[in-house]
Amino acid sequence: FLQKNYTNIHILYNNSNYATGALWKAYESFPNEDYYTLIHDSTEITTAIKLKSDIQCILVSGKDWKWPENKTEDKKNKRGKRTNEKAKKMLLNSKIKFNEKLKHRTIIGPMFKVKHKILHKLFELDFNKVLPTNKYEMQQMERLWGYVFQYIGYDNNDLYFNSLLKGTEDNYGV
């Protein structure tokens, strides 16, 4: 049960769609919240995160990160090529078109705090149907969250400079 004057709602939701699935479950279960926070279960927030803009990322890459390796491609060498093909296929479940030329940041984790209106806009684009089912797809989501924020009009530099932690310009996270 929930306290009447809560400041946070902790949701324990057993799902097969990782953190992204949990975020959409929270959005559907609590549709009237002002904002939502997506963090990992091993992350502890020790102070309030005050939104500087509609999206407050926890950690953003310094530059465009490469797409993850598809390690199931080459079982002999346990490596695969870096590709965005899986991301393109995942977006087919939504109304969002993949544009190779759209530069975007990677939202590490993905972890962020976001206003309701942003999730609502993405919900209307069926992004809630883009759900990872394995670790490789979850890696794709780090790029896809950055992609969709840029897709709906949020500037890469704003995402980067408004983030709590920033990746360095040599592509490594802090």
mmCIF file of C-alpha atoms in Angstrom:
data_model
loop_
_atom_site.group_PDB
_atom_site.id
_atom_site.type_symbol
_atom_site.label_atom_id
_atom_site.label_comp_id
_atom_site.label_asym_id
_atom_site.label_seq_id
_atom_site.Cartn_x
_atom_site.Cartn_y
_atom_site.Cartn_z
ATOM 1 C CA PHE A 1 0.000 0.000 0.000
ATOM 2 C CA LEU A 2 1.080 3.606 -0.500
ATOM 3 C CA GLN A 3 1.422 6.307 2.093
ATOM 4 C CA LYS A 4 -0.712 9.373 1.454
ATOM 5 C CA ASN A 5 2.225 11.799 1.447
ATOM 6 C CA TYR A 6 4.855 9.834 -0.413
ATOM 7 C CA THR A 7 7.832 11.337 -2.139
ATOM 8 C CA ASN A 8 8.914 8.198 -3.972
ATOM 9 C CA ILE A 9 7.159 5.061 -5.080
ATOM 10 C CA HIS A 10 9.355 1.999 -5.255
ATOM 11 C CA ILE A 11 8.064 -0.573 -7.678
ATOM 12 C CA LEU A 12 9.230 -4.141 -7.533
ATOM 13 C CA TYR A 13 8.107 -5.578 -10.808
ATOM 14 C CA ASN A 14 9.287 -8.930 -12.053
ATOM 15 C CA ASN A 15 9.449 -8.633 -15.806
ATOM 16 C CA SER A 16 11.473 -9.970 -18.686
ATOM 17 C CA ASN A 17 11.957 -6.536 -20.263
ATOM 18 C CA TYR A 18 14.650 -5.195 -17.950
ATOM 19 C CA ALA A 19 14.620 -1.596 -16.666
ATOM 20 C CA THR A 20 12.789 -0.275 -19.726
ATOM 21 C CA GLY A 21 9.896 -2.660 -19.069
ATOM 22 C CA ALA A 22 9.788 -1.562 -15.429
ATOM 23 C CA LEU A 23 9.645 2.105 -16.447
ATOM 24 C CA TRP A 24 6.692 1.514 -18.771
ATOM 25 C CA LYS A 25 4.980 -0.540 -16.032
ATOM 26 C CA ALA A 26 5.378 2.431 -13.670
ATOM 27 C CA TYR A 27 4.019 4.814 -16.316
ATOM 28 C CA GLU A 28 0.970 2.604 -16.915
ATOM 29 C CA SER A 29 0.379 1.931 -13.195
ATOM 30 C CA PHE A 30 0.846 5.547 -12.092
ATOM 31 C CA PRO A 31 -0.185 7.641 -15.124
ATOM 32 C CA ASN A 32 -0.616 10.935 -13.281
ATOM 33 C CA GLU A 33 2.867 11.438 -11.849
ATOM 34 C CA ASP A 34 4.801 14.585 -12.719
ATOM 35 C CA TYR A 35 7.976 12.682 -13.542
ATOM 36 C CA TYR A 36 9.539 9.211 -13.530
ATOM 37 C CA THR A 37 13.044 8.035 -12.685
ATOM 38 C CA LEU A 38 14.714 5.073 -14.358
ATOM 39 C CA ILE A 39 17.689 3.705 -12.426
ATOM 40 C CA HIS A 40 19.281 0.301 -11.959
ATOM 41 C CA ASP A 41 18.638 -1.832 -8.920
ATOM 42 C CA SER A 42 22.259 -1.397 -7.797
ATOM 43 C CA THR A 43 22.061 2.417 -7.927
ATOM 44 C CA GLU A 44 21.382 4.462 -4.837
ATOM 45 C CA ILE A 45 20.321 8.086 -5.053
ATOM 46 C CA THR A 46 21.375 9.905 -1.903
ATOM 47 C CA THR A 47 19.929 13.339 -2.639
ATOM 48 C CA ALA A 48 17.072 14.808 -4.644
ATOM 49 C CA ILE A 49 17.520 15.120 -8.390
ATOM 50 C CA LYS A 50 16.092 18.463 -9.371
ATOM 51 C CA LEU A 51 15.159 18.591 -13.025
ATOM 52 C CA LYS A 52 17.049 21.232 -14.990
ATOM 53 C CA SER A 53 15.001 20.447 -18.083
ATOM 54 C CA ASP A 54 12.377 17.937 -19.194
ATOM 55 C CA ILE A 55 14.982 15.158 -19.145
ATOM 56 C CA GLN A 56 17.735 14.776 -16.542
ATOM 57 C CA CYS A 57 20.121 11.991 -17.465
ATOM 58 C CA ILE A 58 22.294 10.356 -14.855
ATOM 59 C CA LEU A 59 25.215 9.557 -17.171
ATOM 60 C CA VAL A 60 25.588 10.500 -20.835
ATOM 61 C CA SER A 61 28.342 9.541 -23.242
ATOM 62 C CA GLY A 62 30.815 12.189 -24.291
ATOM 63 C CA LYS A 63 30.500 11.395 -27.985
ATOM 64 C CA ASP A 64 28.473 9.096 -30.173
ATOM 65 C CA TRP A 65 29.127 5.580 -28.931
ATOM 66 C CA LYS A 66 29.336 2.710 -31.326
ATOM 67 C CA TRP A 67 26.486 0.266 -31.483
ATOM 68 C CA PRO A 68 27.090 -2.832 -29.337
ATOM 69 C CA GLU A 69 28.663 -5.989 -30.714
ATOM 70 C CA ASN A 70 26.298 -8.769 -31.675
ATOM 71 C CA LYS A 71 28.220 -11.541 -29.916
ATOM 72 C CA THR A 72 25.779 -14.248 -30.971
ATOM 73 C CA GLU A 73 26.834 -13.663 -34.572
ATOM 74 C CA ASP A 74 30.233 -15.336 -34.329
ATOM 75 C CA LYS A 75 30.218 -18.025 -31.643
ATOM 76 C CA LYS A 76 33.694 -19.241 -32.586
ATOM 77 C CA ASN A 77 35.409 -15.927 -31.852
ATOM 78 C CA LYS A 78 32.769 -14.782 -29.321
ATOM 79 C CA ARG A 79 32.675 -11.429 -31.076
ATOM 80 C CA GLY A 80 30.401 -9.910 -33.593
ATOM 81 C CA LYS A 81 30.299 -6.763 -35.618
ATOM 82 C CA ARG A 82 28.946 -3.538 -34.233
ATOM 83 C CA THR A 83 25.638 -2.863 -35.877
ATOM 84 C CA ASN A 84 22.432 -0.883 -35.502
ATOM 85 C CA GLU A 85 20.384 -3.516 -37.338
ATOM 86 C CA LYS A 86 18.843 -4.820 -34.117
ATOM 87 C CA ALA A 87 17.872 -1.285 -33.073
ATOM 88 C CA LYS A 88 16.199 -0.746 -36.441
ATOM 89 C CA LYS A 89 14.222 -3.978 -35.983
ATOM 90 C CA MET A 90 13.257 -3.058 -32.428
ATOM 91 C CA LEU A 91 11.904 0.308 -33.617
ATOM 92 C CA LEU A 92 9.605 -1.454 -36.084
ATOM 93 C CA ASN A 93 7.338 -2.042 -33.067
ATOM 94 C CA SER A 94 6.834 1.732 -32.854
ATOM 95 C CA LYS A 95 5.920 4.689 -35.056
ATOM 96 C CA ILE A 96 9.495 5.992 -34.802
ATOM 97 C CA LYS A 97 11.499 5.890 -38.012
ATOM 98 C CA PHE A 98 15.195 5.084 -37.845
ATOM 99 C CA ASN A 99 17.372 7.741 -39.437
ATOM 100 C CA GLU A 100 21.044 6.811 -39.924
ATOM 101 C CA LYS A 101 22.002 10.492 -40.036
ATOM 102 C CA LEU A 102 20.417 11.456 -36.709
ATOM 103 C CA LYS A 103 23.294 11.935 -34.262
ATOM 104 C CA HIS A 104 22.433 11.084 -30.700
ATOM 105 C CA ARG A 105 24.024 10.535 -27.313
ATOM 106 C CA THR A 106 24.045 7.263 -25.459
ATOM 107 C CA ILE A 107 22.141 7.360 -22.169
ATOM 108 C CA ILE A 108 24.288 5.054 -20.030
ATOM 109 C CA GLY A 109 22.283 2.508 -18.085
ATOM 110 C CA PRO A 110 19.874 3.797 -19.347
ATOM 111 C CA MET A 111 19.280 5.957 -16.276
ATOM 112 C CA PHE A 112 17.372 9.238 -16.254
ATOM 113 C CA LYS A 113 14.605 11.290 -14.694
ATOM 114 C CA VAL A 114 11.960 12.437 -17.148
ATOM 115 C CA LYS A 115 8.793 14.520 -17.084
ATOM 116 C CA HIS A 116 5.464 12.837 -17.727
ATOM 117 C CA LYS A 117 4.904 14.759 -20.963
ATOM 118 C CA ILE A 118 8.033 13.185 -22.503
ATOM 119 C CA LEU A 119 6.956 9.624 -21.714
ATOM 120 C CA HIS A 120 3.464 10.465 -22.922
ATOM 121 C CA LYS A 121 4.848 11.677 -26.247
ATOM 122 C CA LEU A 122 6.908 8.476 -26.581
ATOM 123 C CA PHE A 123 3.888 6.393 -25.555
ATOM 124 C CA GLU A 124 1.893 7.997 -28.381
ATOM 125 C CA LEU A 125 4.712 6.928 -30.735
ATOM 126 C CA ASP A 126 4.420 3.348 -29.366
ATOM 127 C CA PHE A 127 7.947 3.449 -27.931
ATOM 128 C CA ASN A 128 6.530 1.541 -24.953
ATOM 129 C CA LYS A 129 6.364 -1.444 -27.344
ATOM 130 C CA VAL A 130 10.130 -1.334 -27.903
ATOM 131 C CA LEU A 131 11.129 -3.681 -25.102
ATOM 132 C CA PRO A 132 14.397 -5.540 -24.636
ATOM 133 C CA THR A 133 14.229 -9.277 -23.992
ATOM 134 C CA ASN A 134 17.937 -9.969 -23.477
ATOM 135 C CA LYS A 135 21.147 -8.211 -22.400
ATOM 136 C CA TYR A 136 22.159 -7.365 -25.976
ATOM 137 C CA GLU A 137 18.830 -5.637 -26.591
ATOM 138 C CA MET A 138 19.224 -3.801 -23.279
ATOM 139 C CA GLN A 139 22.541 -2.431 -24.581
ATOM 140 C CA GLN A 140 20.642 -1.264 -27.655
ATOM 141 C CA MET A 141 18.227 0.591 -25.360
ATOM 142 C CA GLU A 142 21.044 2.823 -24.063
ATOM 143 C CA ARG A 143 21.427 4.082 -27.617
ATOM 144 C CA LEU A 144 17.709 4.024 -28.425
ATOM 145 C CA TRP A 145 16.723 6.186 -25.435
ATOM 146 C CA GLY A 146 19.284 8.758 -26.584
ATOM 147 C CA TYR A 147 17.993 8.385 -30.130
ATOM 148 C CA VAL A 148 14.316 8.912 -29.230
ATOM 149 C CA PHE A 149 15.056 11.929 -27.046
ATOM 150 C CA GLN A 150 16.846 13.485 -30.031
ATOM 151 C CA TYR A 151 14.085 12.260 -32.388
ATOM 152 C CA ILE A 152 11.387 14.150 -30.464
ATOM 153 C CA GLY A 153 13.450 17.327 -30.424
ATOM 154 C CA TYR A 154 15.776 17.314 -27.425
ATOM 155 C CA ASP A 155 19.217 18.622 -28.211
ATOM 156 C CA ASN A 156 22.244 16.347 -27.736
ATOM 157 C CA ASN A 157 24.228 19.089 -26.046
ATOM 158 C CA ASP A 158 21.410 19.821 -23.606
ATOM 159 C CA LEU A 159 21.178 16.133 -22.702
ATOM 160 C CA TYR A 160 24.917 16.084 -22.142
ATOM 161 C CA PHE A 161 25.337 19.339 -20.222
ATOM 162 C CA ASN A 162 22.234 18.773 -18.071
ATOM 163 C CA SER A 163 23.305 15.264 -17.065
ATOM 164 C CA LEU A 164 24.507 14.587 -13.540
ATOM 165 C CA LEU A 165 27.623 12.775 -14.748
ATOM 166 C CA LYS A 166 29.199 13.152 -18.138
ATOM 167 C CA GLY A 167 31.260 10.825 -20.226
ATOM 168 C CA THR A 168 34.561 12.319 -21.211
ATOM 169 C CA GLU A 169 35.238 13.427 -24.759
ATOM 170 C CA ASP A 170 37.351 10.336 -25.385
ATOM 171 C CA ASN A 171 34.196 8.181 -25.194
ATOM 172 C CA TYR A 172 34.732 6.760 -21.697
ATOM 173 C CA GLY A 173 32.171 7.133 -18.985
ATOM 174 C CA VAL A 174 33.029 8.702 -15.641
#
